XYZ file of C-alpha atoms in Angstrom:
236
model
C 49.725 153.725 -5.169
C 50.468 150.653 -7.264
C 50.472 147.484 -5.231
C 53.557 145.262 -5.552
C 53.128 142.127 -7.555
C 54.773 138.767 -7.298
C 54.903 136.425 -10.273
C 55.782 133.310 -8.320
C 52.812 131.029 -7.667
C 52.312 129.384 -4.311
C 50.068 126.756 -2.778
C 49.700 123.021 -2.686
C 46.977 122.983 -5.307
C 49.220 124.609 -7.912
C 52.047 122.227 -7.019
C 49.690 119.294 -7.440
C 48.569 120.556 -10.857
C 52.163 120.984 -11.983
C 52.995 117.448 -10.856
C 50.054 116.057 -12.829
C 51.018 118.086 -15.890
C 54.632 116.953 -15.657
C 53.487 113.336 -15.334
C 51.290 113.756 -18.406
C 54.198 115.113 -20.438
C 56.453 112.256 -19.336
C 53.712 109.706 -20.052
C 53.305 111.080 -23.562
C 57.064 110.958 -23.983
C 57.093 107.279 -22.998
C 54.343 106.589 -25.520
C 56.276 108.327 -28.283
C 59.596 106.584 -27.662
C 58.325 103.064 -26.976
C 55.886 102.984 -29.886
C 58.359 104.626 -32.244
C 60.976 102.038 -31.351
C 58.476 99.260 -31.954
C 57.134 100.390 -35.334
C 60.549 101.433 -36.631
C 61.913 98.044 -35.645
C 59.118 96.302 -37.524
C 59.683 98.657 -40.464
C 63.263 97.441 -40.575
C 61.994 93.920 -41.213
C 58.975 94.567 -43.452
C 57.166 97.341 -45.295
C 53.770 95.660 -44.977
C 51.309 98.297 -43.761
C 49.047 95.819 -41.955
C 51.991 94.401 -40.017
C 53.077 97.895 -39.014
C 49.553 98.837 -37.954
C 49.123 95.637 -35.956
C 52.444 96.066 -34.183
C 51.765 99.730 -33.466
C 48.292 99.131 -32.075
C 49.517 96.238 -29.958
C 52.298 98.396 -28.562
C 49.919 101.296 -27.915
C 47.391 99.158 -26.043
C 49.976 97.171 -24.120
C 51.869 100.292 -23.105
C 48.853 102.399 -22.156
C 47.220 99.610 -20.149
C 50.492 98.782 -18.437
C 51.023 102.425 -17.522
C 47.458 102.727 -16.217
C 47.703 99.553 -14.136
C 51.082 100.543 -12.748
C 49.870 104.005 -11.766
C 46.714 102.588 -10.192
C 48.666 100.144 -8.033
C 51.298 102.719 -7.095
C 48.867 105.500 -6.201
C 46.534 103.081 -4.391
C 49.452 102.088 -2.183
C 50.261 105.745 -1.572
C 46.636 106.511 -0.705
C 46.450 103.558 1.694
C 49.601 104.789 3.419
C 48.212 108.318 3.705
C 44.919 107.086 5.171
C 46.746 104.850 7.649
C 48.952 107.745 8.747
C 45.924 109.986 9.226
C 44.134 107.296 11.230
C 47.155 106.871 13.499
C 47.449 110.623 13.969
C 43.746 110.868 14.827
C 44.115 108.191 17.499
C 47.187 109.864 18.974
C 45.366 113.200 19.116
C 42.517 111.537 20.989
C 44.718 109.598 23.416
C 47.678 111.986 23.899
C 46.532 115.549 23.162
C 49.210 117.226 25.323
C 52.042 115.251 23.722
C 50.696 116.001 20.269
C 50.475 119.714 21.048
C 54.097 119.682 22.196
C 55.096 117.790 19.058
C 53.384 120.352 16.832
C 55.056 123.162 18.762
C 58.484 121.622 18.239
C 57.826 121.119 14.541
C 56.921 124.791 14.194
C 60.047 125.740 16.151
C 62.128 123.729 13.675
C 60.658 125.905 10.938
C 62.121 129.035 12.529
C 59.496 130.238 14.990
C 60.405 131.191 18.528
C 59.148 128.947 21.321
C 56.406 131.356 22.422
C 55.184 132.045 18.884
C 55.338 128.349 17.979
C 53.292 127.417 21.050
C 50.682 130.066 20.330
C 50.453 128.974 16.693
C 50.203 125.318 17.704
C 47.380 126.098 20.134
C 45.441 128.075 17.536
C 45.924 125.426 14.843
C 44.853 122.694 17.255
C 41.722 124.574 18.253
C 40.820 125.163 14.627
C 41.485 121.653 13.294
C 44.033 119.514 15.088
C 44.089 116.664 12.583
C 44.521 118.977 9.595
C 47.322 120.854 11.353
C 49.266 117.690 12.150
C 48.578 116.226 8.722
C 50.069 119.220 6.966
C 52.899 120.126 9.338
C 53.949 116.688 10.565
C 52.980 114.366 7.710
C 53.000 116.678 4.704
C 49.518 115.463 3.720
C 46.485 117.505 2.722
C 43.461 115.517 3.983
C 41.276 117.102 1.293
C 43.560 116.056 -1.555
C 44.558 112.449 -1.008
C 46.028 110.727 -4.041
C 43.340 109.349 -6.359
C 44.385 106.101 -8.094
C 41.673 106.309 -10.762
C 42.699 109.812 -11.765
C 46.308 108.691 -11.997
C 45.420 105.605 -14.039
C 43.292 107.513 -16.554
C 45.855 110.297 -16.853
C 48.639 107.810 -17.588
C 46.480 105.870 -20.054
C 45.491 108.987 -21.992
C 48.966 110.534 -21.941
C 50.645 107.370 -23.204
C 47.974 106.871 -25.865
C 48.315 110.449 -27.106
C 52.070 110.058 -27.410
C 51.878 106.631 -29.049
C 49.433 107.771 -31.719
C 52.031 110.040 -33.317
C 54.546 107.389 -34.446
C 51.730 104.960 -35.220
C 50.030 107.362 -37.641
C 53.352 108.558 -39.024
C 54.388 105.011 -39.976
C 51.112 103.871 -41.573
C 49.705 106.942 -43.346
C 52.517 108.076 -45.704
C 53.526 106.145 -48.860
C 55.878 103.231 -48.275
C 58.975 105.114 -49.451
C 58.292 107.988 -47.057
C 57.235 106.087 -43.953
C 60.538 105.784 -42.167
C 61.689 109.330 -42.843
C 58.352 110.891 -41.865
C 58.250 108.845 -38.673
C 61.771 109.769 -37.617
C 61.211 113.480 -38.263
C 57.842 113.525 -36.469
C 59.166 111.601 -33.482
C 62.250 113.764 -33.053
C 60.160 116.933 -33.342
C 57.759 115.611 -30.708
C 60.660 114.713 -28.417
C 61.977 118.245 -28.708
C 58.578 119.502 -27.569
C 58.199 117.078 -24.648
C 61.787 117.645 -23.537
C 61.301 121.404 -23.589
C 57.950 121.133 -21.793
C 59.245 118.890 -19.012
C 62.211 121.204 -18.444
C 60.049 124.306 -18.271
C 57.611 122.658 -15.871
C 60.555 121.822 -13.642
C 61.952 125.365 -13.950
C 65.145 123.974 -15.505
C 67.062 124.943 -18.607
C 65.572 123.211 -21.661
C 68.746 122.601 -23.675
C 70.019 119.537 -21.833
C 66.546 118.074 -21.406
C 65.825 118.408 -25.115
C 69.204 116.944 -26.055
C 68.754 113.953 -23.739
C 65.272 113.351 -25.060
C 66.244 113.523 -28.725
C 69.391 111.426 -28.341
C 67.541 108.775 -26.332
C 64.712 108.575 -28.854
C 67.063 108.500 -31.832
C 69.128 105.759 -30.193
C 66.015 103.690 -29.467
C 64.827 103.951 -33.069
C 68.296 103.252 -34.460
C 68.796 100.116 -32.384
C 65.342 98.672 -33.052
C 65.579 99.413 -36.783
C 68.970 97.689 -36.978
C 67.613 94.626 -35.165
C 64.538 94.536 -37.379
C 66.635 94.867 -40.526
C 68.907 92.014 -39.416
C 65.957 89.777 -38.616
C 64.294 90.675 -41.904
C 67.458 89.906 -43.847
C 67.722 86.578 -42.054
C 64.162 85.742 -43.043
C 62.919 85.538 -39.450
């Protein structure tokens, strides 16, 4: 007999991987849009390749380092909070084991178990690993997978850099007459891809996500180019 199959994936590890992948896509998207806006704005003022390269590299480094630092600080704060919550839970389990068992039982009841089943489950989970049980059920934390600030920082740095390289190369490699057109086409194509990817990772329809992404990127490039052209015409 053929065993039934289920295509839906489960588990915290898969959810964590999807979150990291979604963050990488969004980081690359930020790199594309911010760097494209910068180099297109400079292109509106000058067609000097060295100026475009300097501006693009400065934007790439500033953006990637800023993203990495921001992620490190944010995830470090999250990790500190998780560790503090686990420490508090460990102390409560040591000082008030009966109250903690009752709390776990009530939490399992709130998830749909009957009182007797919830109590039996709470007892078994407590005997196996009380801290892990409370961490997962009460706090929503996996003690084995606390947030890692260095992983987050490197992921953000690399994702932003990968995205920023596209408009940077597109603006400096082609001949002067082709630079702007090649950059716009490459950026919009990349935004279609990142918009579609982020929507699919979130199990949402891609049409609106792609449209928002493309319109936002096109608007950013249009505004910065207009400002650069005005400044260039004014001799600034």
